[in-house]
Tab-separated table of C-alpha atoms in Angstrom:
chain	number	residue	atom	x	y	z
A	1	MET	CA	115.247	84.171	79.401
A	2	LYS	CA	118.444	86.192	79.770
A	3	ALA	CA	118.505	89.925	80.364
A	4	SER	CA	120.189	90.331	76.977
A	5	ASP	CA	117.189	88.676	75.310
A	6	VAL	CA	114.812	90.985	77.183
A	7	ALA	CA	116.899	93.956	76.041
A	8	ALA	CA	116.784	92.779	72.431
A	9	HIS	CA	112.988	92.504	72.490
A	10	TRP	CA	112.555	95.967	73.975
A	11	GLU	CA	115.042	97.487	71.567
A	12	SER	CA	112.992	96.002	68.720
A	13	ASN	CA	109.858	97.636	70.190
A	14	ALA	CA	111.329	101.001	71.082
A	15	GLU	CA	111.059	102.950	67.837
A	16	THR	CA	107.407	102.110	67.114
A	17	TRP	CA	106.465	102.323	70.799
A	18	THR	CA	107.914	105.823	71.131
A	19	ILE	CA	106.365	107.182	67.950
A	20	TYR	CA	102.860	105.906	68.648
A	21	SER	CA	102.760	106.434	72.410
A	22	ARG	CA	103.889	110.027	71.931
A	23	ALA	CA	101.213	110.427	69.261
A	24	GLY	CA	98.587	109.628	71.901
A	25	TYR	CA	97.749	106.015	71.056
A	26	ASP	CA	98.629	104.548	74.480
A	27	LYS	CA	95.191	105.370	75.866
A	28	TYR	CA	95.476	103.200	78.968
A	29	ARG	CA	98.657	105.019	79.992
A	30	ASP	CA	97.616	108.565	79.258
A	31	ALA	CA	93.941	108.470	80.245
A	32	LEU	CA	94.060	106.245	83.321
A	33	ASN	CA	97.206	104.510	84.482
A	34	THR	CA	99.702	107.360	84.752
A	35	PRO	CA	97.224	109.882	86.241
A	36	ALA	CA	96.218	107.332	88.905
A	37	PHE	CA	99.871	106.553	89.634
A	38	LEU	CA	100.743	110.225	90.081
A	39	GLU	CA	97.708	110.781	92.286
A	40	MET	CA	98.909	107.972	94.576
A	41	LEU	CA	102.510	109.239	94.610
A	42	PRO	CA	103.594	110.986	97.849
A	43	PRO	CA	105.079	114.507	97.594
A	44	VAL	CA	108.443	114.321	95.806
A	45	ALA	CA	109.442	117.984	95.418
A	46	GLY	CA	113.127	118.378	96.188
A	47	LEU	CA	113.742	114.624	96.382
A	48	ALA	CA	116.148	112.500	94.324
A	49	GLY	CA	114.307	109.821	92.355
A	50	LEU	CA	115.120	106.965	90.010
A	51	ASP	CA	112.646	105.919	87.298
A	52	LEU	CA	113.354	102.245	86.665
A	53	GLY	CA	112.544	101.095	83.142
A	54	CYS	CA	111.915	104.668	82.062
A	55	GLY	CA	111.295	103.942	78.380
A	56	GLU	CA	111.254	107.087	76.261
A	57	GLY	CA	110.912	109.229	79.369
A	58	SER	CA	107.344	110.557	79.322
A	59	ASN	CA	106.524	109.355	82.833
A	60	THR	CA	109.956	110.368	84.130
A	61	ARG	CA	109.229	113.886	82.949
A	62	ALA	CA	105.814	113.831	84.633
A	63	VAL	CA	107.492	113.071	87.975
A	64	ALA	CA	110.191	115.680	87.351
A	65	ARG	CA	107.455	118.294	86.822
A	66	LEU	CA	106.371	117.583	90.400
A	67	GLY	CA	109.734	118.969	91.528
A	68	ALA	CA	111.835	115.802	91.839
A	69	ARG	CA	115.456	115.493	90.680
A	70	MET	CA	115.119	112.495	88.374
A	71	THR	CA	117.381	109.843	86.904
A	72	GLY	CA	115.936	107.513	84.268
A	73	LEU	CA	117.275	104.010	83.630
A	74	ASP	CA	116.322	101.761	80.718
A	75	ILE	CA	117.703	98.703	78.949
A	76	ALA	CA	116.871	99.810	75.380
A	77	PRO	CA	119.274	102.251	73.661
A	78	THR	CA	116.575	103.684	71.385
A	79	PHE	CA	114.383	104.599	74.364
A	80	ILE	CA	117.325	106.344	76.025
A	81	ARG	CA	118.163	108.193	72.800
A	82	TYR	CA	114.630	109.552	72.496
A	83	ALA	CA	114.539	110.456	76.194
A	84	ARG	CA	117.835	112.350	75.993
A	85	GLU	CA	116.764	114.199	72.840
A	86	THR	CA	113.605	115.397	74.581
A	87	GLU	CA	115.606	116.450	77.631
A	88	MET	CA	117.925	118.502	75.422
A	89	GLN	CA	114.957	120.218	73.770
A	90	ALA	CA	113.081	120.927	77.013
A	91	PRO	CA	115.391	120.459	80.010
A	92	LEU	CA	113.970	119.266	83.328
A	93	GLY	CA	117.304	118.268	84.861
A	94	ILE	CA	116.849	114.542	84.129
A	95	ASP	CA	119.844	112.240	83.683
A	96	TYR	CA	119.042	109.251	81.452
A	97	ILE	CA	121.261	106.176	81.770
A	98	LEU	CA	121.407	102.991	79.693
A	99	GLY	CA	121.400	100.061	82.105
A	100	ASP	CA	119.782	96.915	83.404
A	101	GLY	CA	117.325	97.019	86.295
A	102	GLN	CA	118.572	93.601	87.451
A	103	CYS	CA	121.948	95.075	88.396
A	104	ILE	CA	121.225	98.621	89.552
A	105	ASP	CA	124.689	100.199	89.597
A	106	PHE	CA	124.301	103.165	91.955
A	107	PRO	CA	125.824	103.848	95.380
A	108	GLU	CA	124.063	102.578	98.467
A	109	ALA	CA	121.308	104.829	99.855
A	110	ASN	CA	121.469	107.096	96.795
A	111	PHE	CA	117.771	107.831	96.149
A	112	ASP	CA	114.864	109.136	98.194
A	113	PHE	CA	112.385	107.219	96.046
A	114	ILE	CA	112.121	104.936	93.027
A	115	THR	CA	109.318	104.698	90.483
A	116	ALA	CA	108.721	101.926	87.969
A	117	PHE	CA	105.860	102.513	85.536
A	118	MET	CA	104.737	99.186	84.034
A	119	SER	CA	108.260	97.804	83.792
A	120	MET	CA	108.854	95.324	86.599
A	121	MET	CA	106.632	92.553	85.199
A	122	ASP	CA	108.958	92.594	82.155
A	123	MET	CA	112.121	91.984	84.212
A	124	ALA	CA	113.319	88.397	84.456
A	125	ASP	CA	114.511	88.331	88.069
A	126	GLN	CA	112.215	90.606	90.033
A	127	ARG	CA	113.523	89.294	93.334
A	128	GLN	CA	117.018	90.519	92.442
A	129	VAL	CA	115.615	93.840	91.183
A	130	LEU	CA	113.828	94.441	94.490
A	131	LYS	CA	116.982	93.694	96.464
A	132	GLY	CA	118.850	96.211	94.320
A	133	ILE	CA	116.111	98.760	94.935
A	134	HIS	CA	116.442	98.275	98.686
A	135	HIS	CA	120.204	98.799	98.389
A	136	VAL	CA	120.010	102.150	96.592
A	137	LEU	CA	117.067	103.568	98.583
A	138	LYS	CA	117.782	105.811	101.534
A	139	PRO	CA	116.298	104.734	104.895
A	140	GLY	CA	112.698	105.945	104.867
A	141	GLY	CA	112.673	106.038	101.073
A	142	PHE	CA	109.970	104.372	99.018
A	143	LEU	CA	109.374	102.392	95.853
A	144	GLN	CA	106.155	102.903	93.910
A	145	PHE	CA	105.530	100.703	90.892
A	146	SER	CA	102.731	99.688	88.548
A	147	ILE	CA	102.287	96.298	86.911
A	148	LEU	CA	99.609	94.394	85.064
A	149	HIS	CA	97.258	93.163	87.771
A	150	PRO	CA	98.405	89.595	88.470
A	151	CYS	CA	94.912	88.460	89.464
A	152	PHE	CA	93.035	89.849	86.478
A	153	MET	CA	95.740	89.940	83.773
A	154	PRO	CA	97.366	86.503	84.050
A	155	PRO	CA	98.909	84.824	80.985
A	156	THR	CA	95.460	83.955	79.601
A	157	ARG	CA	92.666	86.552	79.588
A	158	ARG	CA	89.654	87.145	77.350
A	159	ASN	CA	86.908	89.766	77.332
A	160	ILE	CA	83.354	88.424	77.421
A	161	ARG	CA	80.916	90.478	75.331
A	162	ASN	CA	77.146	90.607	75.121
A	163	GLU	CA	75.111	90.487	71.898
A	164	ALA	CA	75.715	94.202	71.378
A	165	GLY	CA	79.476	93.679	71.532
A	166	GLU	CA	79.801	95.378	74.914
A	167	ARG	CA	82.362	93.990	77.359
A	168	ILE	CA	80.514	92.614	80.383
A	169	ALA	CA	82.976	90.192	82.033
A	170	VAL	CA	86.455	88.717	81.770
A	171	GLU	CA	87.610	85.113	81.542
A	172	ILE	CA	90.997	84.355	83.083
A	173	ALA	CA	93.229	81.296	83.287
A	174	ASP	CA	96.828	80.202	83.981
A	175	TYR	CA	97.066	82.400	87.075
A	176	PHE	CA	99.564	80.037	88.717
A	177	ASP	CA	101.706	79.705	85.589
A	178	GLU	CA	104.892	81.598	86.455
A	179	SER	CA	106.761	80.482	83.343
A	180	ASP	CA	109.507	82.934	82.491
A	181	GLY	CA	109.736	84.880	79.279
A	182	ARG	CA	106.384	84.238	77.606
A	183	ILE	CA	106.335	86.556	74.566
A	184	GLU	CA	103.121	88.490	74.019
A	185	ARG	CA	102.563	90.213	70.678
A	186	TRP	CA	100.229	93.166	70.296
A	187	ILE	CA	100.042	96.776	69.159
A	188	PHE	CA	98.145	99.742	70.589
A	189	SER	CA	94.492	98.997	69.836
A	190	SER	CA	93.605	102.648	69.247
A	191	ILE	CA	95.852	102.870	66.163
A	192	PRO	CA	93.621	102.825	63.042
A	193	GLN	CA	93.193	99.296	61.726
A	194	ALA	CA	94.681	100.007	58.294
A	195	GLU	CA	97.784	101.456	59.908
A	196	ARG	CA	98.044	98.653	62.470
A	197	GLU	CA	98.181	96.101	59.655
A	198	MET	CA	101.350	97.754	58.363
A	199	LEU	CA	103.155	97.605	61.725
A	200	THR	CA	105.137	94.812	63.330
A	201	PRO	CA	103.487	93.960	66.662
A	202	PHE	CA	105.441	94.570	69.836
A	203	ALA	CA	107.249	91.549	71.298
A	204	ILE	CA	106.727	91.816	75.049
A	205	PRO	CA	108.531	89.390	77.370
A	206	ARG	CA	106.255	88.668	80.334
A	207	PHE	CA	107.353	87.293	83.702
A	208	HIS	CA	104.010	86.750	85.399
A	209	ARG	CA	103.990	86.293	89.183
A	210	THR	CA	101.016	85.627	91.443
A	211	LEU	CA	99.982	88.285	93.929
A	212	SER	CA	101.370	86.201	96.800
A	213	THR	CA	104.710	85.907	95.002
A	214	TRP	CA	104.883	89.680	94.539
A	215	VAL	CA	104.142	90.248	98.223
A	216	SER	CA	106.739	87.725	99.344
A	217	MET	CA	109.403	89.195	97.038
A	218	ILE	CA	108.768	92.714	98.325
A	219	VAL	CA	108.868	91.616	101.963
A	220	ASP	CA	111.956	89.430	101.435
A	221	ALA	CA	113.759	92.436	99.950
A	222	GLY	CA	113.270	94.287	103.254
A	223	LEU	CA	110.509	96.627	102.105
A	224	THR	CA	107.205	97.262	103.884
A	225	ILE	CA	104.063	97.556	101.770
A	226	GLU	CA	102.054	100.659	102.639
A	227	ALA	CA	99.616	101.174	99.753
A	228	PHE	CA	97.820	99.363	96.932
A	229	GLY	CA	95.974	100.992	94.045
A	230	GLU	CA	93.651	99.472	91.425
A	231	PRO	CA	92.759	102.245	88.968
A	232	THR	CA	89.346	102.132	87.361
A	233	ALA	CA	87.802	104.458	84.810
A	234	SER	CA	85.038	106.740	86.013
A	235	PRO	CA	81.783	106.617	84.021
A	236	GLU	CA	82.756	109.920	82.424
A	237	LEU	CA	86.226	108.682	81.422
A	238	ALA	CA	84.832	105.391	80.096
A	239	LYS	CA	82.446	107.359	77.886
A	240	ALA	CA	85.161	109.741	76.682
A	241	GLU	CA	87.770	106.989	76.126
A	242	PRO	CA	85.861	103.730	75.521
A	243	VAL	CA	89.079	101.697	75.238
A	244	VAL	CA	89.589	101.956	79.027
A	245	ALA	CA	85.987	101.076	79.905
A	246	ASP	CA	86.932	97.466	80.652
A	247	THR	CA	88.706	98.640	83.804
A	248	ARG	CA	85.229	99.136	85.269
A	249	ILE	CA	84.651	95.359	84.998
A	250	ALA	CA	87.901	94.284	86.647
A	251	PRO	CA	91.190	96.087	87.249
A	252	ILE	CA	93.920	95.766	84.644
A	253	PHE	CA	96.655	97.525	86.636
A	254	LEU	CA	97.980	97.186	90.173
A	255	HIS	CA	99.920	99.978	91.883
A	256	ILE	CA	102.070	99.147	94.917
A	257	ARG	CA	104.026	101.407	97.242
A	258	ALA	CA	106.561	99.964	99.649
A	259	ARG	CA	109.014	101.673	101.995
A	260	LYS	CA	112.497	100.992	103.322
A	261	LEU	CA	112.264	101.520	107.077
């Protein structure tokens, strides 16, 4: 799949994604994934950062509130439009740029750190992306990114439920299938059913890689892995937000931090 095709899919998603994620329907992001990511993030106050695949900018703004000077990059014009509008209304000093993560067009050694919230598994040539990240990071700078967990969220996954309908296990398959550009179609599950039926599901291009492939790509790009994270809901969070309770069975997300030495 070409980068232009990936861009077209994300542009088709962007309007609905922005409206409903900002309305609080992306429970996995807001309740678990982003808080865990920020907790793992090293201090960034005063540093120059790039948010790769920034979407409509919510996570970029969360990092900027920690004191970083942020630039956001995304391939979908509608995401960038929403992000810029929010920045105009409540400035945090963020510069949002329309661009492709596969050809990161910034000067060498330009950023102290790079974040990528749930975007890199949707990029066709992750090896090239990681090389570009190495190029624009300063020596000693780091990349921290989150992806769907390759071991527990491969192309085929199904929740196993007991007689009461409670999720008790997961069934997985096709872990070694690294076919490019598989399109997954879904919508935020917390949107009321009647409203969901009126919406066009998201079209998400997936570029699944095994864990060993991710490690080899990171190392080949000249980065050194220094931290892994596998966020799981606490019992209290699972009770308050039942949609994320399945992360107590097996992780859905993987967080990785790697450094340019």
